[in-house]
Amino acid sequence: MIIPLACLIPLSPNTLTLLGFAVSLAAGAAFTLGKPFAGGLLILFSGIFDVLDGGVARAKDRITPFGGVLDSVCDRYSDGIVFLGIIAGAVNGRLVLPPILQIEVWLWAGYALIGSFLVSYTRARAESAGCRKLSVGIAERTERMIILALGGLSGFLGWALVLIAVFSHITIIQRVLRAKSILSKPSEADFQKP
Ligand SMILES: CC(C)CCC[C@@H](C)CCC[C@@H](C)CCC[C@@H](C)CCOC[C@@H](COP(=O)(O)OP(=O)(O)OC[C@H]1O[C@@H](n2ccc(N)nc2=O)[C@H](O)[C@@H]1O)OCC[C@H](C)CCC[C@H](C)CCC[C@H](C)CCCC(C)C
Ligand SMILES: O=P([O-])([O-])O[C@@H]1[C@@H](O)[C@H](O)[C@@H](O)[C@H](O)[C@@H]1O
Ligand SMILES: [Mg+2]
Ligand SMILES: [Mg+2]
């Protein structure tokens, strides 16, 4: 469904990637200003650009190695900006969120941020060691962003952060174990000598 739509989009994949990043800046600002519903919508809107950039690249045969790097780097920045926006909103009192399990929500956001970065880093580091198919785990970026967006939209942002913090750390363990399994018994299907 995306392919026909993607052919109609007059923008380059890299422009779409950067636009998606710009929208995530707005999402972070919305959380800082204490507007979680707007923040949730903007996460989804940013996600559409993250879907479209690759879709346009494939539809127009404009896939580039740099585009892949730009997509991933912008994803990390977007993750960081959104979580930092939540932390800033909670600390400046605009985002009023009660503690969960006796832990301040800004701290849950910090755990979620570390977990999100480490999920992606584990994959990148394992792939640089030769692993393929490290896109495993219960909290890949799509799942994390959808949980966060729905948390903002539903009024359960605090619990969404708890879910992301817990699920992302489980995903790190899943990816480390998968990398260990691949690297200890390399096979053609899932290992490529770096
Ligand atoms: C409006 C239409 C025109 C657009 C239609 C799009 C819709 C089909 C999808 C809309 C879903 C949207 C809400 C997004 C939600 C997920 C998002 C928040 C999280 C991000 O997901 C990541 C996304 C893309 O992942 P990647 O970036 O890794 O993949 P690609 O970009 O495809 O490929 C990367 C690859 O491409 C090359 N490349 C890239 C960029 C570039 N510049 N150059 C390049 O060469 C290079 O090779 C790169 O390596 O994955 C998302 C997957 C899935 C489609 C989304 C999941 C849908 C979800 C279930 C929707 C539920 C949303 C929500 C529950 C609805 C609630 C509604 C609310 C209002 C109540
Ligand atoms: O799912 P995840 O591994 O946390 O994050 C992913 C990165 O590992 C990948 O490099 C990128 O292309 C994806 O868009 C997504 O950002
Ligand atoms: Mg993308
Ligand atoms: Mg991406």
GROMACS .gro file of C-alpha atoms and ligand atoms in nm:
model
  282
    1MET     CA    1   0.000   0.000   0.000
    2ILE     CA    2   0.284   0.230   0.082
    3ILE     CA    3   0.465   0.172  -0.250
    4PRO     CA    4   0.202   0.339  -0.479
    5LEU     CA    5   0.164   0.623  -0.227
    6ALA     CA    6   0.541   0.660  -0.197
    7CYS     CA    7   0.577   0.710  -0.573
    8LEU     CA    8   0.352   1.014  -0.549
    9ILE     CA    9   0.564   1.183  -0.283
   10PRO     CA   10   0.788   1.448  -0.450
   11LEU     CA   11   1.040   1.456  -0.163
   12SER     CA   12   1.370   1.264  -0.139
   13PRO     CA   13   1.411   0.990   0.123
   14ASN     CA   14   1.667   1.197   0.312
   15THR     CA   15   1.437   1.501   0.319
   16LEU     CA   16   1.161   1.281   0.461
   17THR     CA   17   1.401   1.147   0.724
   18LEU     CA   18   1.494   1.498   0.832
   19LEU     CA   19   1.130   1.608   0.834
   20GLY     CA   20   1.047   1.315   1.061
   21PHE     CA   21   1.327   1.425   1.293
   22ALA     CA   22   1.193   1.782   1.294
   23VAL     CA   23   0.848   1.655   1.393
   24SER     CA   24   1.003   1.457   1.679
   25LEU     CA   25   1.153   1.785   1.805
   26ALA     CA   26   0.799   1.918   1.823
   27ALA     CA   27   0.692   1.604   2.008
   28GLY     CA   28   0.962   1.657   2.269
   29ALA     CA   29   0.861   2.023   2.305
   30ALA     CA   30   0.497   1.924   2.354
   31PHE     CA   31   0.588   1.697   2.644
   32THR     CA   32   0.811   1.967   2.797
   33LEU     CA   33   0.518   2.210   2.779
   34GLY     CA   34   0.294   1.958   2.955
   35LYS     CA   35   0.091   1.855   2.648
   36PRO     CA   36   0.115   1.474   2.639
   37PHE     CA   37  -0.176   1.425   2.398
   38ALA     CA   38  -0.011   1.649   2.140
   39GLY     CA   39   0.317   1.475   2.212
   40GLY     CA   40   0.161   1.137   2.141
   41LEU     CA   41   0.011   1.253   1.812
   42LEU     CA   42   0.341   1.409   1.705
   43ILE     CA   43   0.527   1.084   1.778
   44LEU     CA   44   0.291   0.903   1.541
   45PHE     CA   45   0.320   1.179   1.283
   46SER     CA   46   0.699   1.159   1.305
   47GLY     CA   47   0.668   0.782   1.267
   48ILE     CA   48   0.483   0.821   0.939
   49PHE     CA   49   0.787   1.003   0.800
   50ASP     CA   50   1.007   0.722   0.935
   51VAL     CA   51   0.796   0.473   0.744
   52LEU     CA   52   0.779   0.687   0.431
   53ASP     CA   53   1.151   0.763   0.398
   54GLY     CA   54   1.233   0.396   0.345
   55GLY     CA   55   0.916   0.343   0.143
   56VAL     CA   56   1.009   0.621  -0.099
   57ALA     CA   57   1.368   0.496  -0.115
   58ARG     CA   58   1.248   0.149  -0.218
   59ALA     CA   59   0.969   0.269  -0.448
   60LYS     CA   60   1.200   0.503  -0.639
   61ASP     CA   61   1.506   0.279  -0.621
   62ARG     CA   62   1.684   0.550  -0.420
   63ILE     CA   63   1.812   0.337  -0.134
   64THR     CA   64   2.156   0.459  -0.024
   65PRO     CA   65   2.395   0.342   0.252
   66PHE     CA   66   2.413   0.698   0.383
   67GLY     CA   67   2.034   0.718   0.392
   68GLY     CA   68   2.028   0.414   0.615
   69VAL     CA   69   2.280   0.575   0.849
   70LEU     CA   70   2.085   0.902   0.849
   71ASP     CA   71   1.762   0.714   0.926
   72SER     CA   72   1.919   0.535   1.224
   73VAL     CA   73   2.095   0.842   1.363
   74CYS     CA   74   1.778   1.050   1.338
   75ASP     CA   75   1.590   0.771   1.517
   76ARG     CA   76   1.835   0.789   1.807
   77TYR     CA   77   1.811   1.165   1.825
   78SER     CA   78   1.431   1.143   1.807
   79ASP     CA   79   1.419   0.886   2.088
   80GLY     CA   80   1.648   1.100   2.302
   81ILE     CA   81   1.464   1.426   2.240
   82VAL     CA   82   1.125   1.277   2.321
   83PHE     CA   83   1.239   1.115   2.648
   84LEU     CA   84   1.434   1.427   2.745
   85GLY     CA   85   1.125   1.635   2.671
   86ILE     CA   86   0.927   1.419   2.913
   87ILE     CA   87   1.198   1.449   3.180
   88ALA     CA   88   1.209   1.828   3.134
   89GLY     CA   89   0.830   1.852   3.156
   90ALA     CA   90   0.820   1.642   3.473
   91VAL     CA   91   1.107   1.833   3.637
   92ASN     CA   92   0.968   2.179   3.551
   93GLY     CA   93   0.626   2.075   3.684
   94ARG     CA   94   0.432   2.124   3.358
   95LEU     CA   95   0.391   1.748   3.311
   96VAL     CA   96   0.220   1.638   3.631
   97LEU     CA   97   0.277   1.263   3.667
   98PRO     CA   98   0.253   1.083   4.006
   99PRO     CA   99   0.539   0.849   4.104
  100ILE     CA  100   0.496   0.486   3.994
  101LEU     CA  101   0.605   0.205   4.228
  102GLN     CA  102   0.747   0.486   4.446
  103ILE     CA  103   0.983   0.598   4.168
  104GLU     CA  104   0.954   0.946   4.013
  105VAL     CA  105   0.835   0.934   3.653
  106TRP     CA  106   1.131   1.139   3.529
  107LEU     CA  107   1.353   0.857   3.657
  108TRP     CA  108   1.142   0.599   3.473
  109ALA     CA  109   1.190   0.814   3.162
  110GLY     CA  110   1.566   0.800   3.220
  111TYR     CA  111   1.556   0.420   3.251
  112ALA     CA  112   1.349   0.405   2.932
  113LEU     CA  113   1.594   0.632   2.751
  114ILE     CA  114   1.896   0.423   2.851
  115GLY     CA  115   1.710   0.106   2.757
  116SER     CA  116   1.608   0.242   2.419
  117PHE     CA  117   1.960   0.352   2.332
  118LEU     CA  118   2.110   0.023   2.446
  119VAL     CA  119   1.859  -0.182   2.244
  120SER     CA  120   1.968  -0.007   1.928
  121TYR     CA  121   2.337   0.000   2.025
  122THR     CA  122   2.338  -0.374   2.096
  123ARG     CA  123   2.205  -0.440   1.748
  124ALA     CA  124   2.452  -0.202   1.582
  125ARG     CA  125   2.751  -0.343   1.777
  126ALA     CA  126   2.651  -0.702   1.711
  127GLU     CA  127   2.596  -0.631   1.342
  128SER     CA  128   2.943  -0.471   1.324
  129ALA     CA  129   3.079  -0.797   1.467
  130GLY     CA  130   2.915  -0.983   1.180
  131CYS     CA  131   2.571  -1.074   1.312
  132ARG     CA  132   2.273  -1.055   1.080
  133LYS     CA  133   1.907  -1.050   1.182
  134LEU     CA  134   1.962  -0.878   1.517
  135SER     CA  135   1.627  -0.708   1.474
  136VAL     CA  136   1.487  -0.920   1.757
  137GLY     CA  137   1.321  -0.856   2.091
  138ILE     CA  138   0.991  -0.750   2.241
  139ALA     CA  139   1.064  -0.375   2.234
  140GLU     CA  140   1.207  -0.270   1.901
  141ARG     CA  141   1.174   0.097   1.816
  142THR     CA  142   0.833   0.064   1.658
  143GLU     CA  143   0.689  -0.098   1.969
  144ARG     CA  144   0.856   0.154   2.200
  145MET     CA  145   0.728   0.453   2.006
  146ILE     CA  146   0.376   0.317   1.976
  147ILE     CA  147   0.363   0.243   2.351
  148LEU     CA  148   0.488   0.596   2.422
  149ALA     CA  149   0.246   0.756   2.177
  150LEU     CA  150  -0.051   0.565   2.316
  151GLY     CA  151   0.062   0.654   2.668
  152GLY     CA  152   0.056   1.022   2.579
  153LEU     CA  153  -0.281   0.993   2.406
  154SER     CA  154  -0.444   0.786   2.681
  155GLY     CA  155  -0.325   0.968   2.994
  156PHE     CA  156  -0.115   0.671   3.105
  157LEU     CA  157   0.222   0.819   3.005
  158GLY     CA  158   0.385   0.716   3.335
  159TRP     CA  159   0.292   0.351   3.293
  160ALA     CA  160   0.399   0.364   2.927
  161LEU     CA  161   0.745   0.472   3.045
  162VAL     CA  162   0.756   0.185   3.294
  163LEU     CA  163   0.663  -0.062   3.016
  164ILE     CA  164   0.930   0.077   2.784
  165ALA     CA  165   1.194   0.076   3.060
  166VAL     CA  166   1.123  -0.289   3.147
  167PHE     CA  167   1.063  -0.419   2.793
  168SER     CA  168   1.369  -0.244   2.650
  169HIS     CA  169   1.599  -0.401   2.908
  170ILE     CA  170   1.446  -0.742   2.833
  171THR     CA  171   1.514  -0.672   2.463
  172ILE     CA  172   1.878  -0.591   2.538
  173ILE     CA  173   1.916  -0.931   2.706
  174GLN     CA  174   1.739  -1.099   2.412
  175ARG     CA  175   1.974  -0.934   2.163
  176VAL     CA  176   2.289  -1.006   2.366
  177LEU     CA  177   2.191  -1.374   2.392
  178ARG     CA  178   2.111  -1.388   2.018
  179ALA     CA  179   2.447  -1.230   1.937
  180LYS     CA  180   2.622  -1.479   2.166
  181SER     CA  181   2.444  -1.765   1.994
  182ILE     CA  182   2.533  -1.640   1.644
  183LEU     CA  183   2.895  -1.551   1.725
  184SER     CA  184   2.967  -1.877   1.908
  185LYS     CA  185   2.833  -2.092   1.620
  186PRO     CA  186   2.846  -1.872   1.306
  187SER     CA  187   2.636  -1.993   1.015
  188GLU     CA  188   2.592  -1.847   0.669
  189ALA     CA  189   2.231  -1.755   0.742
  190ASP     CA  190   2.302  -1.519   1.029
  191PHE     CA  191   2.674  -1.432   1.021
  192GLN     CA  192   2.883  -1.230   0.777
  193LYS     CA  193   3.256  -1.201   0.851
  194PRO     CA  194   3.321  -0.826   0.916
  195LIG     C1  195  -0.053   0.890   0.554
  195LIG     C2  196   0.012   0.793   0.458
  195LIG     C3  197   0.066   0.868   0.335
  195LIG     C4  198   0.130   0.719   0.529
  195LIG     C5  199   0.099   0.572   0.553
  195LIG     C6  200   0.195   0.514   0.660
  195LIG     C7  201   0.125   0.408   0.744
  195LIG     C8  202   0.111   0.275   0.670
  195LIG     C9  203   0.204   0.378   0.874
  195LIG    C10  204   0.158   0.472   0.982
  195LIG    C11  205   0.208   0.420   1.113
  195LIG    C12  206   0.256   0.537   1.198
  195LIG    C13  207   0.146   0.566   1.299
  195LIG    C14  208   0.393   0.501   1.253
  195LIG    C15  209   0.387   0.432   1.387
  195LIG    C16  210   0.524   0.370   1.421
  195LIG    C17  211   0.628   0.475   1.458
  195LIG    C18  212   0.574   0.563   1.569
  195LIG    C19  213   0.760   0.409   1.503
  195LIG    C20  214   0.863   0.403   1.393
  195LIG     O1  215   0.850   0.281   1.322
  195LIG    C21  216   0.962   0.259   1.239
  195LIG    C22  217   0.909   0.228   1.103
  195LIG    C23  218   1.013   0.243   0.994
  195LIG     O2  219   1.130   0.173   1.038
  195LIG     P1  220   1.269   0.200   0.958
  195LIG     O3  221   1.297   0.345   0.951
  195LIG     O4  222   1.374   0.112   1.018
  195LIG     O5  223   1.238   0.139   0.815
  195LIG     P2  224   1.232   0.207   0.673
  195LIG     O6  225   1.246   0.355   0.679
  195LIG     O7  226   1.114   0.152   0.601
  195LIG     O8  227   1.363   0.146   0.600
  195LIG    C24  228   1.490   0.187   0.642
  195LIG    C25  229   1.579   0.163   0.520
  195LIG     O9  230   1.533   0.242   0.411
  195LIG    C26  231   1.644   0.299   0.344
  195LIG     N1  232   1.649   0.446   0.360
  195LIG    C27  233   1.580   0.505   0.462
  195LIG    C28  234   1.585   0.641   0.476
  195LIG    C29  235   1.663   0.716   0.384
  195LIG     N2  236   1.669   0.850   0.395
  195LIG     N3  237   1.732   0.655   0.284
  195LIG    C30  238   1.727   0.520   0.271
  195LIG    O10  239   1.793   0.463   0.180
  195LIG    C31  240   1.769   0.236   0.405
  195LIG    O11  241   1.797   0.113   0.339
  195LIG    C32  242   1.721   0.207   0.547
  195LIG    O12  243   1.796   0.102   0.610
  195LIG    O13  244   0.856   0.095   1.104
  195LIG    C33  245   0.719   0.094   1.120
  195LIG    C34  246   0.661  -0.039   1.073
  195LIG    C35  247   0.508  -0.036   1.058
  195LIG    C36  248   0.468  -0.006   0.915
  195LIG    C37  249   0.443   0.067   1.152
  195LIG    C38  250   0.354   0.002   1.255
  195LIG    C39  251   0.209   0.044   1.233
  195LIG    C40  252   0.136   0.053   1.364
  195LIG    C41  253   0.083  -0.084   1.402
  195LIG    C42  254   0.025   0.156   1.351
  195LIG    C43  255  -0.047   0.174   1.483
  195LIG    C44  256  -0.040   0.320   1.525
  195LIG    C45  257  -0.137   0.356   1.637
  195LIG    C46  258  -0.164   0.237   1.730
  195LIG    C47  259  -0.270   0.406   1.579
  195LIG    C48  260  -0.344   0.488   1.687
  195LIG    C49  261  -0.421   0.604   1.622
  195LIG    C50  262  -0.442   0.717   1.725
  195LIG    C51  263  -0.479   0.848   1.658
  195LIG    C52  264  -0.549   0.676   1.828
  196LIG     O1  265   1.449  -0.124   1.676
  196LIG     P1  266   1.581  -0.065   1.724
  196LIG     O2  267   1.695  -0.159   1.701
  196LIG     O3  268   1.575  -0.008   1.864
  196LIG     O4  269   1.609   0.063   1.631
  196LIG     C1  270   1.627   0.045   1.493
  196LIG     C2  271   1.773   0.062   1.462
  196LIG     O5  272   1.844  -0.045   1.523
  196LIG     C3  273   1.795   0.057   1.311
  196LIG     O6  274   1.931   0.086   1.286
  196LIG     C4  275   1.709   0.159   1.240
  196LIG     O7  276   1.726   0.148   1.100
  196LIG     C5  277   1.564   0.140   1.273
  196LIG     O8  278   1.490   0.243   1.210
  196LIG     C6  279   1.542   0.146   1.423
  196LIG     O9  280   1.579   0.274   1.467
  197MG      MG  281   1.271   0.507   0.813
  198MG      MG  282   1.402   0.451   1.119
   0.00000   0.00000   0.00000
